[in-house]
JSON list of C-alpha atoms in Angstrom, two decimals:
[
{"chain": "A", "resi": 1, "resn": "UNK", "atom": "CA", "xyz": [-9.70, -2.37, 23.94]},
{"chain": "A", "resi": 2, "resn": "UNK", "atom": "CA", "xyz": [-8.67, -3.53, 19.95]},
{"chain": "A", "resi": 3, "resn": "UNK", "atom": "CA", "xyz": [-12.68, -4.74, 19.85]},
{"chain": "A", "resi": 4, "resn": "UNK", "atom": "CA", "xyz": [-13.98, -2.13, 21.03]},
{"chain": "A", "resi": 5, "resn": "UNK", "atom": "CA", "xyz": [-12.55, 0.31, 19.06]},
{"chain": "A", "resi": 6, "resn": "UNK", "atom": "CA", "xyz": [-12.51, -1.74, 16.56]},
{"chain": "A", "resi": 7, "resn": "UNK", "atom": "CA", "xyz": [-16.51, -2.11, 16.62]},
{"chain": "A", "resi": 8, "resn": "UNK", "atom": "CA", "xyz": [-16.71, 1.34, 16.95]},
{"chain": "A", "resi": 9, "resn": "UNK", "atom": "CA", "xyz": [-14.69, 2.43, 13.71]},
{"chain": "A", "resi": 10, "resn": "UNK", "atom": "CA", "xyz": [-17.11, -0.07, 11.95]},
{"chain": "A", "resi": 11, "resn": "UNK", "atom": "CA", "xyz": [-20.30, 1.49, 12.97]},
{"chain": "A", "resi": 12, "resn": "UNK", "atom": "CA", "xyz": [-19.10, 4.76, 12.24]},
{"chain": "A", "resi": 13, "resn": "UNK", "atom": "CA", "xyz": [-17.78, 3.68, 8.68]},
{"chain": "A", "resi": 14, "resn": "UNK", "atom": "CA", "xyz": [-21.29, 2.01, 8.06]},
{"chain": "A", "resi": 15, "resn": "UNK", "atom": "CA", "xyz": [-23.58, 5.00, 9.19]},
{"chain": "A", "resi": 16, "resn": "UNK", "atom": "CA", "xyz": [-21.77, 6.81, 6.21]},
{"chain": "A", "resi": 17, "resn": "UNK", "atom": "CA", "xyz": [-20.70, 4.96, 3.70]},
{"chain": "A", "resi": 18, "resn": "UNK", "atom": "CA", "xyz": [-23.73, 2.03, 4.61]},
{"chain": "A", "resi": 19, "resn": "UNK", "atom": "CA", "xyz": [-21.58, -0.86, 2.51]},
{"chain": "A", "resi": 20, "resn": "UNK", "atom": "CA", "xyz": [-18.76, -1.56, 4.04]},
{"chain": "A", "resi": 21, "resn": "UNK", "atom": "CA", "xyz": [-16.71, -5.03, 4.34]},
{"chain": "A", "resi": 22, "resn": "UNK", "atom": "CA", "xyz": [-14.37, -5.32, 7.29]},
{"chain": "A", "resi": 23, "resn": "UNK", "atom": "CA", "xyz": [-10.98, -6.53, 7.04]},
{"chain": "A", "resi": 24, "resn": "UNK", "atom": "CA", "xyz": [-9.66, -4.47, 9.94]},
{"chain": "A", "resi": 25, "resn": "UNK", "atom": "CA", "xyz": [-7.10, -6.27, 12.06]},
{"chain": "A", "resi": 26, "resn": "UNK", "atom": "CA", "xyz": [-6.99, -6.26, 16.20]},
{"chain": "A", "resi": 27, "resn": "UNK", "atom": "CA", "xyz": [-3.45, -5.98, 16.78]},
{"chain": "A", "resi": 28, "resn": "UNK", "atom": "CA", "xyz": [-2.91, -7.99, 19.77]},
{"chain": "A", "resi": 29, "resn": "UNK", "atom": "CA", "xyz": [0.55, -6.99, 20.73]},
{"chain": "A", "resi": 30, "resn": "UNK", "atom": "CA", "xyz": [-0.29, -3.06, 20.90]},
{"chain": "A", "resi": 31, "resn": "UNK", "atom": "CA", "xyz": [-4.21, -2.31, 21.09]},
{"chain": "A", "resi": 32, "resn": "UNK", "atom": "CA", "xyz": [-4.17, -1.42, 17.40]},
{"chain": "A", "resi": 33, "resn": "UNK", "atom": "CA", "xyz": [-6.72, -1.60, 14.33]},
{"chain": "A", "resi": 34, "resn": "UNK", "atom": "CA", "xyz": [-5.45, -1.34, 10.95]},
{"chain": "A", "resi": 35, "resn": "UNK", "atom": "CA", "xyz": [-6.03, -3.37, 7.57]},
{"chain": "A", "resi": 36, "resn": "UNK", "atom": "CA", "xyz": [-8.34, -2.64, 4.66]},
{"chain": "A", "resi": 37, "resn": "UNK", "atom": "CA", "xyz": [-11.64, -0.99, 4.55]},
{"chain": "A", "resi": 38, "resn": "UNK", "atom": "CA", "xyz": [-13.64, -1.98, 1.46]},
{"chain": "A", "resi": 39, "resn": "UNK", "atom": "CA", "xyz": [-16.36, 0.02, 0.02]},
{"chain": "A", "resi": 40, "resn": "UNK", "atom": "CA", "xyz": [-18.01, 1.12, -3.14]},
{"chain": "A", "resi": 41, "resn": "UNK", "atom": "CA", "xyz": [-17.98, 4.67, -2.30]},
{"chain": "A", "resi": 42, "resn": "UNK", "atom": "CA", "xyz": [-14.16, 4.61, -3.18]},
{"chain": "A", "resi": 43, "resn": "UNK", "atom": "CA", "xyz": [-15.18, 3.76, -6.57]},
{"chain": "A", "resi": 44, "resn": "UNK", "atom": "CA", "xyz": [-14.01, 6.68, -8.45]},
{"chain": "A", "resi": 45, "resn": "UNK", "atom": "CA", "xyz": [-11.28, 8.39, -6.00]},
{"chain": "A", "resi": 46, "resn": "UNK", "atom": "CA", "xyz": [-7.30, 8.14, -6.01]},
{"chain": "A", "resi": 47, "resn": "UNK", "atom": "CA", "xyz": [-5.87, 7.54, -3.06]},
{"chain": "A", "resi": 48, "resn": "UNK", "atom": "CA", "xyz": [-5.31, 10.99, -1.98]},
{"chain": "A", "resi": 49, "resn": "UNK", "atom": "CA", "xyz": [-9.32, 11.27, -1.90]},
{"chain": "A", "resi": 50, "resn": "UNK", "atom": "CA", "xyz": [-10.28, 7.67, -0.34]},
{"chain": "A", "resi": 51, "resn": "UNK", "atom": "CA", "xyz": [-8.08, 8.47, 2.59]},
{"chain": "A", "resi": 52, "resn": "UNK", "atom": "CA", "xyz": [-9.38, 12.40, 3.21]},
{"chain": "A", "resi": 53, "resn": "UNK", "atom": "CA", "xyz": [-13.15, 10.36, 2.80]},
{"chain": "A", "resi": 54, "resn": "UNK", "atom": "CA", "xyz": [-12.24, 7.65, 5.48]},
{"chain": "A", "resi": 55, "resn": "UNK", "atom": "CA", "xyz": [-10.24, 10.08, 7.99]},
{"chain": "A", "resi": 56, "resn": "UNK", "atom": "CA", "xyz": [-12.63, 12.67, 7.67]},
{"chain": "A", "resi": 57, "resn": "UNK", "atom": "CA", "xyz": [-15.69, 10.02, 9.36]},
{"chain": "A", "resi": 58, "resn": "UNK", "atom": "CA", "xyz": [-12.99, 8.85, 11.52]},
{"chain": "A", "resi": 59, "resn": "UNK", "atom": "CA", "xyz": [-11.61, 11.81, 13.10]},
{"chain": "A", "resi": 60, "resn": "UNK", "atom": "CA", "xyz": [-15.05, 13.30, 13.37]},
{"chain": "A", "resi": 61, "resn": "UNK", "atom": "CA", "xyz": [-16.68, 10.04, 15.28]},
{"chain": "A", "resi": 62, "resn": "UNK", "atom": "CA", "xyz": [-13.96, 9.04, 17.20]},
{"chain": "A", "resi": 63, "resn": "UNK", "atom": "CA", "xyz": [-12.13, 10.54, 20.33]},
{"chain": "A", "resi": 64, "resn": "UNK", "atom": "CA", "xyz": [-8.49, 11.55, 20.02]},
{"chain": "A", "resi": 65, "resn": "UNK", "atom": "CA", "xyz": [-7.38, 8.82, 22.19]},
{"chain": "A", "resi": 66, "resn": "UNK", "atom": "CA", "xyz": [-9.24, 6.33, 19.98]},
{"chain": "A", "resi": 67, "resn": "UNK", "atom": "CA", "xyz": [-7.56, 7.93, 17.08]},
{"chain": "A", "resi": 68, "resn": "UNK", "atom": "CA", "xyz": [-4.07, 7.29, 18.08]},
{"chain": "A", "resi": 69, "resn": "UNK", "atom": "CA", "xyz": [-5.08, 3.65, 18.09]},
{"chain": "A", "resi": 70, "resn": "UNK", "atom": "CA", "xyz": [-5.91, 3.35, 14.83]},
{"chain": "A", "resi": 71, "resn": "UNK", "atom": "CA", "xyz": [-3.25, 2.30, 12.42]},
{"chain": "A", "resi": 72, "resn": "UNK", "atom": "CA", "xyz": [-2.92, 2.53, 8.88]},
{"chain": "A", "resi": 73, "resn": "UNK", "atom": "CA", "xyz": [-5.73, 1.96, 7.05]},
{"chain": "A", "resi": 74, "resn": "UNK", "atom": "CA", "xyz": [-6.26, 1.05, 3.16]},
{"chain": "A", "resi": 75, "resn": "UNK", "atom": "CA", "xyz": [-9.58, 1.87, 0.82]},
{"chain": "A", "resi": 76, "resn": "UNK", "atom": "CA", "xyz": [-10.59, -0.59, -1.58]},
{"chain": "A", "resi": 77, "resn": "UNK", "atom": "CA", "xyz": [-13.43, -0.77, -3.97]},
{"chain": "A", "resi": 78, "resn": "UNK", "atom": "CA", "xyz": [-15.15, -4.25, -3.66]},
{"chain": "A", "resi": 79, "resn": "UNK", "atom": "CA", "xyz": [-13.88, -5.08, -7.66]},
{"chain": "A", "resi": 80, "resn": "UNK", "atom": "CA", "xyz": [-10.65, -4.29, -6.48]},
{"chain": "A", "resi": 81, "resn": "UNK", "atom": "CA", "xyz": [-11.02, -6.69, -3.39]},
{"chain": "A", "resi": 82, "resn": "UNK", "atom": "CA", "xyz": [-12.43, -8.81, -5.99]},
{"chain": "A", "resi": 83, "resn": "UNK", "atom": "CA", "xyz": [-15.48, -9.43, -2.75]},
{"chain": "A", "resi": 84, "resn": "UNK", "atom": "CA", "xyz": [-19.16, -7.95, -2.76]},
{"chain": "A", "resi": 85, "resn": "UNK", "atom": "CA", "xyz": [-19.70, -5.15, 0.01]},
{"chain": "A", "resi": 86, "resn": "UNK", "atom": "CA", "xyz": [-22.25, -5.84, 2.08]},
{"chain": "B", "resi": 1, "resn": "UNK", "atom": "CA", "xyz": [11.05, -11.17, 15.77]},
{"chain": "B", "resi": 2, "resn": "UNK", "atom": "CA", "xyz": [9.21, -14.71, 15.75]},
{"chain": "B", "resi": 3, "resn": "UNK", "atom": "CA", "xyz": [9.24, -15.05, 11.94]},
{"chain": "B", "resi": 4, "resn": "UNK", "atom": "CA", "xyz": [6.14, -16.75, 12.30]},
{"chain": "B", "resi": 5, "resn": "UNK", "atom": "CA", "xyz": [4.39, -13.98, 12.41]},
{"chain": "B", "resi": 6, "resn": "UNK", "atom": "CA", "xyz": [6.18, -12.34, 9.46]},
{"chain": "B", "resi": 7, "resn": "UNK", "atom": "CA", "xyz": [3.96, -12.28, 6.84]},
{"chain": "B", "resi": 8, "resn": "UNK", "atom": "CA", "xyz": [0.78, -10.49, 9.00]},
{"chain": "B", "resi": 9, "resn": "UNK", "atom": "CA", "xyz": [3.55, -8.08, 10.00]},
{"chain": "B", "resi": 10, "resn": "UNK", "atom": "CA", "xyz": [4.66, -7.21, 6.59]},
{"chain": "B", "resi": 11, "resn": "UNK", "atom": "CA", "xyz": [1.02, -7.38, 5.04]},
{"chain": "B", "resi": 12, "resn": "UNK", "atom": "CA", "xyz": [0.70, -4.04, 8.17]},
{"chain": "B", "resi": 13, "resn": "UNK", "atom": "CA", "xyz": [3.90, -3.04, 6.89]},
{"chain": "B", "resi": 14, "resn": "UNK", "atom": "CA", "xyz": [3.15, -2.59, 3.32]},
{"chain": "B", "resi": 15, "resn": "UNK", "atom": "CA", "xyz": [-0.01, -0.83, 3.70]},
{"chain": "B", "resi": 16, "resn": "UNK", "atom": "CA", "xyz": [1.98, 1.92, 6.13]},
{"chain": "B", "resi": 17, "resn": "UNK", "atom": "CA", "xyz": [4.54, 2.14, 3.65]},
{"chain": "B", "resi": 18, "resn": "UNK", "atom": "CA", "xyz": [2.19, 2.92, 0.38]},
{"chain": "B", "resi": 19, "resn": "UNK", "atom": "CA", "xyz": [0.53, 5.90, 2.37]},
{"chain": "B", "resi": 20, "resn": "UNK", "atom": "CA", "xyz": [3.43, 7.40, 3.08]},
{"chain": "B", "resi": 21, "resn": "UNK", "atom": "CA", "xyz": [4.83, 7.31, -0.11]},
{"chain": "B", "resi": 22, "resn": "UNK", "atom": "CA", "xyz": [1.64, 9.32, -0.71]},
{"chain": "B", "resi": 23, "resn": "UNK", "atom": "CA", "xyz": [2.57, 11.60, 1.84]},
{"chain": "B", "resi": 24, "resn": "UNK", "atom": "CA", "xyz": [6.07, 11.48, 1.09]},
{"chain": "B", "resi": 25, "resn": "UNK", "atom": "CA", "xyz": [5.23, 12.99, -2.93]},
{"chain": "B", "resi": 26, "resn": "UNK", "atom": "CA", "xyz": [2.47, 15.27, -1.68]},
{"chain": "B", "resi": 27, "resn": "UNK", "atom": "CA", "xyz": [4.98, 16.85, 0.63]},
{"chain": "B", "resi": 28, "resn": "UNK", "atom": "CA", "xyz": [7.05, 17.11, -2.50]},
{"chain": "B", "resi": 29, "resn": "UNK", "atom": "CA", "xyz": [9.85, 14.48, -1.19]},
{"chain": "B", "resi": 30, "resn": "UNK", "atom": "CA", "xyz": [9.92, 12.49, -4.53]},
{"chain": "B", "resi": 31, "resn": "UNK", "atom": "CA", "xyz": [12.94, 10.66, -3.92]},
{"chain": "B", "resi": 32, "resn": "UNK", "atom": "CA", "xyz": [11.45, 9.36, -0.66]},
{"chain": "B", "resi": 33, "resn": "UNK", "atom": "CA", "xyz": [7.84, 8.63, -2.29]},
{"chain": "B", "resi": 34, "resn": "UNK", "atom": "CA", "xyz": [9.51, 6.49, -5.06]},
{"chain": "B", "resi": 35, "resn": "UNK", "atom": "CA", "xyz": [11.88, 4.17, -2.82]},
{"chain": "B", "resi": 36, "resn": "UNK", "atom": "CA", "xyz": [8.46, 4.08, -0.19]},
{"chain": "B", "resi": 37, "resn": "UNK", "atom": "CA", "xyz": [5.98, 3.24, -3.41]},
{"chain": "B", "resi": 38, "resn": "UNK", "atom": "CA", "xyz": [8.28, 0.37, -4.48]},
{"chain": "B", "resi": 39, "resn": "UNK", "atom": "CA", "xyz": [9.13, -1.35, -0.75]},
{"chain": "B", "resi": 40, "resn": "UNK", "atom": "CA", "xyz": [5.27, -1.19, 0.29]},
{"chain": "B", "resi": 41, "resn": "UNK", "atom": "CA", "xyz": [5.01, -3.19, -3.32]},
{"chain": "B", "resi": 42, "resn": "UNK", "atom": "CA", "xyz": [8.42, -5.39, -2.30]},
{"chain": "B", "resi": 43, "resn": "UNK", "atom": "CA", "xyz": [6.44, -5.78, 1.37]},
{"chain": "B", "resi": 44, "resn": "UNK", "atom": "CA", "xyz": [3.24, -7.07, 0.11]},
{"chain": "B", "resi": 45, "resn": "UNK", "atom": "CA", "xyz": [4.92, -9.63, -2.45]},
{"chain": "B", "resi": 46, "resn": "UNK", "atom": "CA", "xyz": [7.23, -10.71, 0.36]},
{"chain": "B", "resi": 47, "resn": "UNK", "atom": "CA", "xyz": [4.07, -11.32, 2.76]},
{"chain": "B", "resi": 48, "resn": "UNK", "atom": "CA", "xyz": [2.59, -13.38, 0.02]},
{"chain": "B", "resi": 49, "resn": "UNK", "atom": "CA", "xyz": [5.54, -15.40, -0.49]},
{"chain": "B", "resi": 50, "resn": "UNK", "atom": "CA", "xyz": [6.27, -16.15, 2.85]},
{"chain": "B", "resi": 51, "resn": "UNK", "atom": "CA", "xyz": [2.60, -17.17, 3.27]},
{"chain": "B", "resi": 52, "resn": "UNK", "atom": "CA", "xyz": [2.74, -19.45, 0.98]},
{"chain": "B", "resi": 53, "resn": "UNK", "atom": "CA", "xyz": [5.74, -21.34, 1.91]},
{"chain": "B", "resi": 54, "resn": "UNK", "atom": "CA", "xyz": [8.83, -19.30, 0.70]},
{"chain": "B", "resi": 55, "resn": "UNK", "atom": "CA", "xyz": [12.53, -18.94, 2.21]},
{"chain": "B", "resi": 56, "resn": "UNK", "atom": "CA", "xyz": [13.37, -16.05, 3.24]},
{"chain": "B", "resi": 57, "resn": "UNK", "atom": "CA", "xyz": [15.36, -13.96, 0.67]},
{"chain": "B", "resi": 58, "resn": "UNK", "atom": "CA", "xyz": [17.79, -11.32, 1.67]},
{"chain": "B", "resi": 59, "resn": "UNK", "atom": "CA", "xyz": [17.48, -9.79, -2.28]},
{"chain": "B", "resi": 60, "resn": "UNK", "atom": "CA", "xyz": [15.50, -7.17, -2.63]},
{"chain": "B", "resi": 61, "resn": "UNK", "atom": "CA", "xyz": [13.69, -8.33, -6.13]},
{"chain": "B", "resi": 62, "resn": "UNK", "atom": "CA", "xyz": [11.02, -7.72, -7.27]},
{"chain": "B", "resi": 63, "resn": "UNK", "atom": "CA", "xyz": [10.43, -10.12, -10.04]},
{"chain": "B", "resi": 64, "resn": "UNK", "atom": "CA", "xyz": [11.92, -12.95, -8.16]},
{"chain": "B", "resi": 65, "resn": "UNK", "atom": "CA", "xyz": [9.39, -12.26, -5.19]},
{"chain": "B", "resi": 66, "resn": "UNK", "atom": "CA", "xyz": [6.55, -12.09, -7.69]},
{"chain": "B", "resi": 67, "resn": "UNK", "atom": "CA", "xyz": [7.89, -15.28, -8.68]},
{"chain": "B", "resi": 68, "resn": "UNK", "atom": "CA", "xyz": [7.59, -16.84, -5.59]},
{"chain": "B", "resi": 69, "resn": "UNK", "atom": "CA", "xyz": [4.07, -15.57, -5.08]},
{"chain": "B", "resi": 70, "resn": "UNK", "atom": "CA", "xyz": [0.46, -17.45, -5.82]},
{"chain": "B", "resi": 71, "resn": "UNK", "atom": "CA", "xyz": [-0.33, -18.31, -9.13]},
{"chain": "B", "resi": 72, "resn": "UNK", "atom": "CA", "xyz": [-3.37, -16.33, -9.01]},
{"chain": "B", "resi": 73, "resn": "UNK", "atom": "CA", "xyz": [-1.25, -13.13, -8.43]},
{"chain": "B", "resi": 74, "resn": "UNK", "atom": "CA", "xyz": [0.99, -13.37, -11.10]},
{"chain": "B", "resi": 75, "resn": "UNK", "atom": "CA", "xyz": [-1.44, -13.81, -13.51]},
{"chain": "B", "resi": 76, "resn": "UNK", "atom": "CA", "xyz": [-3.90, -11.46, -11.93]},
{"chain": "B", "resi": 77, "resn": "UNK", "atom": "CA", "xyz": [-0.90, -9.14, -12.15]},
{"chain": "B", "resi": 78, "resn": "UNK", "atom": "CA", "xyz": [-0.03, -9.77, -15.65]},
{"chain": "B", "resi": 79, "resn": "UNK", "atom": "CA", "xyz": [-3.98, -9.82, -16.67]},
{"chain": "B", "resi": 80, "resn": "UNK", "atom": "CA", "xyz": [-5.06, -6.39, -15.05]},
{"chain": "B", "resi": 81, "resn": "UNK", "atom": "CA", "xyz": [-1.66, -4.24, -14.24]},
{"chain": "B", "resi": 82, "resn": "UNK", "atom": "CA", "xyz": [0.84, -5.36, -16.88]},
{"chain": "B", "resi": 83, "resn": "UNK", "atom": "CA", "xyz": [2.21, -1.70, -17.81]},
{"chain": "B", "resi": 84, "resn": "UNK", "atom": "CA", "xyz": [2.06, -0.55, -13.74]},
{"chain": "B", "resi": 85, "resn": "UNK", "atom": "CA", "xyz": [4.36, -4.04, -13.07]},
{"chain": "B", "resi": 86, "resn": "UNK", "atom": "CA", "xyz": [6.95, -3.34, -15.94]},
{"chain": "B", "resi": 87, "resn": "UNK", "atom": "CA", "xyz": [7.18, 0.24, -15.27]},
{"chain": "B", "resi": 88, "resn": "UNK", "atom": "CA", "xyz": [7.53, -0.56, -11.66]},
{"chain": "B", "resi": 89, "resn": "UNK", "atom": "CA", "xyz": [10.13, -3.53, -12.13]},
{"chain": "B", "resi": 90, "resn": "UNK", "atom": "CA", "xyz": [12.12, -0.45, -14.43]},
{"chain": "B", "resi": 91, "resn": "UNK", "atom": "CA", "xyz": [12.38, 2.29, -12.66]},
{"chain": "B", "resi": 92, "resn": "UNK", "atom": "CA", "xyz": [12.32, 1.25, -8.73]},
{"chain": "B", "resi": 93, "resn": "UNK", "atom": "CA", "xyz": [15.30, -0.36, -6.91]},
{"chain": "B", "resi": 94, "resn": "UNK", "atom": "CA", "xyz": [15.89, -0.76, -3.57]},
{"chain": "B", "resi": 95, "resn": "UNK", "atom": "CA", "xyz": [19.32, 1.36, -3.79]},
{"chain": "B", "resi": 96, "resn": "UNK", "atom": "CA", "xyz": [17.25, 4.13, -4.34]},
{"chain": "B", "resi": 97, "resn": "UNK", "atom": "CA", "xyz": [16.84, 4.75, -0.52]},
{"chain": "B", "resi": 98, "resn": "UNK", "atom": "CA", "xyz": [20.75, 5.18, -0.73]},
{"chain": "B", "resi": 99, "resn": "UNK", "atom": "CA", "xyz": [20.28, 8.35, -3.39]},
{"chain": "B", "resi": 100, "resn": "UNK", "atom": "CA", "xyz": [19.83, 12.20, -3.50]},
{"chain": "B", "resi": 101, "resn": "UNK", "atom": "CA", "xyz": [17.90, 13.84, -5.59]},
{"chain": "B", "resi": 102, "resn": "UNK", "atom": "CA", "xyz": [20.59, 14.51, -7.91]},
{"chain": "B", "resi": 103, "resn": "UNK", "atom": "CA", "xyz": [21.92, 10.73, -7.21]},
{"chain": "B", "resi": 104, "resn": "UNK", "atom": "CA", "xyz": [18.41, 9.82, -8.94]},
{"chain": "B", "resi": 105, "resn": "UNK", "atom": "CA", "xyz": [18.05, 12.33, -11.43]},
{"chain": "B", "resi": 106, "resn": "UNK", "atom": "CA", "xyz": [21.31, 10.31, -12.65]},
{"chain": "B", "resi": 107, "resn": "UNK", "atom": "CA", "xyz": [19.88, 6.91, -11.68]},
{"chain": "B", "resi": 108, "resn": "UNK", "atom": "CA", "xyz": [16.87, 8.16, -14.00]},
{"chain": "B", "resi": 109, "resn": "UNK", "atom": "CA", "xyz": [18.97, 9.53, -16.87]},
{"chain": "B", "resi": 110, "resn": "UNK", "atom": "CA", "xyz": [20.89, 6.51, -17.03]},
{"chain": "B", "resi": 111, "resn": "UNK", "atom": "CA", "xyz": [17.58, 4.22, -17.67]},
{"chain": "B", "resi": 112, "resn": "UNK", "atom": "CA", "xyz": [16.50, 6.49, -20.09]},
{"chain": "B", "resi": 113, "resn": "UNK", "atom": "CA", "xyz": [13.83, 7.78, -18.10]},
{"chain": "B", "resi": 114, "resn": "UNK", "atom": "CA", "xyz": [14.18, 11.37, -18.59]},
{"chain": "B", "resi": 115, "resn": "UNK", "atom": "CA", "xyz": [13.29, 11.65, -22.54]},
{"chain": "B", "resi": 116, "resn": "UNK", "atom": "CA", "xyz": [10.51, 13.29, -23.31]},
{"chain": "B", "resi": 117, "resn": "UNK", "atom": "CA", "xyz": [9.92, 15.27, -19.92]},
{"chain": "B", "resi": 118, "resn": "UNK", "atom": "CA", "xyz": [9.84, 18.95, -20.37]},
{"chain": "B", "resi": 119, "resn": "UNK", "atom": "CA", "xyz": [11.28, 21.04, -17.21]},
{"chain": "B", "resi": 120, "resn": "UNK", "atom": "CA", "xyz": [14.18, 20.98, -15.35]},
{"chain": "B", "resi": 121, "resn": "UNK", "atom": "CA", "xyz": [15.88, 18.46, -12.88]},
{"chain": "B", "resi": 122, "resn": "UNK", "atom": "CA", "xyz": [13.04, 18.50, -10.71]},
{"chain": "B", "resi": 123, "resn": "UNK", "atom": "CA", "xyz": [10.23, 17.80, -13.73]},
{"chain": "B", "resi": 124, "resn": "UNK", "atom": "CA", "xyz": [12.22, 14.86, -14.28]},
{"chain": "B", "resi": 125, "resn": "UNK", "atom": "CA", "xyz": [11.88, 13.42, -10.64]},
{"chain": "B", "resi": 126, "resn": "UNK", "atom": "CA", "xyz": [9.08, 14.75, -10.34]},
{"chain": "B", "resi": 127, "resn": "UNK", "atom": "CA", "xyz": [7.16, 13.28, -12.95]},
{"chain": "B", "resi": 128, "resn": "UNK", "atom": "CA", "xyz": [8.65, 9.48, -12.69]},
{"chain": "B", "resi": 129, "resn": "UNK", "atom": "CA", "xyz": [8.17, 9.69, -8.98]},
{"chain": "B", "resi": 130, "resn": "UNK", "atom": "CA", "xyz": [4.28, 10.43, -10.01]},
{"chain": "B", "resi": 131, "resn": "UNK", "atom": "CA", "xyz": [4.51, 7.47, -12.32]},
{"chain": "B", "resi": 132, "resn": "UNK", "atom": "CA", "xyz": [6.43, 5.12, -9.96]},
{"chain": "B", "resi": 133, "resn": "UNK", "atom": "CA", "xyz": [3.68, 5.67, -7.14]},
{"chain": "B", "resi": 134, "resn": "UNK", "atom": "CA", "xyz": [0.71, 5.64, -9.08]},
{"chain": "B", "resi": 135, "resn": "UNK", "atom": "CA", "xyz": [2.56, 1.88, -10.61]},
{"chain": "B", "resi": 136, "resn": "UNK", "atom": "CA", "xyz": [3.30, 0.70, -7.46]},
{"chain": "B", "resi": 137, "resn": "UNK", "atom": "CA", "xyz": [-0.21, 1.80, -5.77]},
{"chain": "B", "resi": 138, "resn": "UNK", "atom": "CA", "xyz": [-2.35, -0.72, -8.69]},
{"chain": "B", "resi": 139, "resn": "UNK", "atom": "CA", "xyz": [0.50, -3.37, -7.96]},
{"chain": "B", "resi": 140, "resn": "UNK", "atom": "CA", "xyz": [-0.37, -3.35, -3.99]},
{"chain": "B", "resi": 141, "resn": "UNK", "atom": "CA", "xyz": [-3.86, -3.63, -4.45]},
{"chain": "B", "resi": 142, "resn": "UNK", "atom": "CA", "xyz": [-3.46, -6.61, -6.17]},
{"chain": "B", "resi": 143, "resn": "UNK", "atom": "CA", "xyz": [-1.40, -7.66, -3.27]},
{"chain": "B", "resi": 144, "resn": "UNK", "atom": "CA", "xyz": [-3.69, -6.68, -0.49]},
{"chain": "B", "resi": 145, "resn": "UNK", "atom": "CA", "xyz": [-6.72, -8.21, -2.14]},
{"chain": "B", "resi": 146, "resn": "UNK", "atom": "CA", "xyz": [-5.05, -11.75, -3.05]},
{"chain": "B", "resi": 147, "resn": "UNK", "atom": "CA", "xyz": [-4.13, -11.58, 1.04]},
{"chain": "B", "resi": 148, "resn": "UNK", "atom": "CA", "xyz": [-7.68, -11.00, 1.63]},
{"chain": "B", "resi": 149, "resn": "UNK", "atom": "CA", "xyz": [-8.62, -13.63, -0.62]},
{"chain": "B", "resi": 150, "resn": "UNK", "atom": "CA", "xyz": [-7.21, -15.74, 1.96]},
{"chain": "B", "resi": 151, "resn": "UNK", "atom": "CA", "xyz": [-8.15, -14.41, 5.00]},
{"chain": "B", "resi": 152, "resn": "UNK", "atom": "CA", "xyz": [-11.76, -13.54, 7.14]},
{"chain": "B", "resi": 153, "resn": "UNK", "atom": "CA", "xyz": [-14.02, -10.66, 6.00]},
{"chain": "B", "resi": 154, "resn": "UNK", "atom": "CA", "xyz": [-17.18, -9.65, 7.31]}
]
C-alpha cells in the first residue's frame, strides 16, 4: 500500500512543481510515507509557505484515506539538499 | 525498540518534531515551539551520530552530539550556519520542556536574552522563541541533507 501511495504522491508533486527529487520513505512497519521532498520551487519560501505549497497539491490530489497515510514531510531546495532536481 | 533501527527512526522523528515547533509558535505556544525547534535539531544530530558509529548518550547536548557527527557536518555547519548553531547551542536546553512561560522568561533573563527587546513578558518569549526556531530550522537542514547525502534519491 506504502508504494502505491507512495507513487502516487510523486506524480502528483511532479505534475505541479515538474522538478522534484524523491527522498520519501515507505514505512514498512505502518503503511506510511514521509521524508523529504526536494524542489526548486521552495526556493524563496519559509517553512510556513513550503508546507501550505506541498499540502495544498497533496490534499487536493489525494483521497482522505491516502492522506492519513502520509507522514511528515520536509521541503528542501536542491542547494539546500546540496543534489540537482531532476 | 531494536536500536538498530534507531537512527531511520529518529531521522522521521526529527522532521515531525521541526513542524510542529512550527505549529507549536504559529499557535502562539512559544515555550513549546522552542523546546520542539531544539529536540528536532538534538534528533537529527543524534541520527547522524548513531549512523556513523556512536554510543548511545543519555545527555542531551548539543555540542557534544555535533561532535560526534560527520566531519562534513560540522564543518558544513560551521561554514554556512555559524550564528543559527551558536544562537541555538545558547538559548535551547533540553530542561526547557520542564518550564512555564514565566519559568523561561526567567531562564531567558538569566542568559541575558531579554536586552534589547521592547514589550512585555510575552515580547520577550516571543521574540527568542522566533529566533530559536528560525536557528534550529537552518541547523536541521543541514542535518537532513548530510542524511540524504548518504542515502537513495531518485
Amino acid at each position: 500500500m506504502a508504494l502505491e501511495l507512495h507513487d502516487k504522491l510523486i506524480q502528483r508533486l511532479r505534475g505541479n512543481f515538474k522538478e522534484v527529487v524523491d527522498c520519501l520513505d515507505d514505512v514498512e512497519a505502518t503503511g506510511r510515507v514521509t521524508g523529504v521532498i526536494i524542489s526548486p520551487v521552495f526556493v524563496g519560501l519559509d517553512h510556513e509557505d513550503r508546507q501550505t505549497r506541498l499540502w495544498s497539491v497533496l490534499e487536493s490530489g489525494l483521497t482522505p484515506e491516502e492522506l492519513e497515510n502520509v507522514g511528515p514531510i520536509a521541503a528542501l531546495t536542491p542547494s539546500e539538499a546540496n543534489v540537482r532536481a531532476v | 525498540m531494536d536500536l538498530s533501527k534507531m537512527p531511520v527512526v529518529l531521522y522521521r522523528a526529527s522532521i515531525e518534531r521541526i513542524n510542529s515547533a512550527h505549529r507549536a509558535f504559529n499557535a502562539r505556544d512559544h515555550v513549546l515551539a522552542m523546546f520542539l525547534a531544539g529536540l528536532a535539531v538534538e534528533c537529527v544530530l543524534q541520527t547522524l551520530a548513531l549512523r556513523s558509529g556512536a554510543s548511545r548518550d543519555p545527555r542531551h547536548d548539543l555540542s557534544a552530539w555535533l561532535a560526534k557527527c560527520p566531519a562534513a557536518l560540522q564543518a558544513g555547519i560551521k561554514r554556512d550556519v555559524r550564528a543559527d548553531w551558536s544562537r541555538l547551542v545558547a538559548l535551547w536546553d533540553n530542561g526547557i520542556r520542564y518550564l512555564s512561560h514565566d519559568g523561561l522568561l526567567e531562564y531567558l533573563r538569566d542568559k541575558g536574552a531579554s536586552t534589547g527587546i521592547s514589550g512585555g513578558p510575552r515580547a520577550v518569549v516571543r521574540q527568542n522563541g522566533r529566533l530559536v526556531l528560525a536557528a534550529a530550522t537552518e541547523v536541521h537542514k543541514k542535518g537532513l541533507s548530510q542524511w540524504l547525502s548518504n542515502s537513495t534519491t531518485s
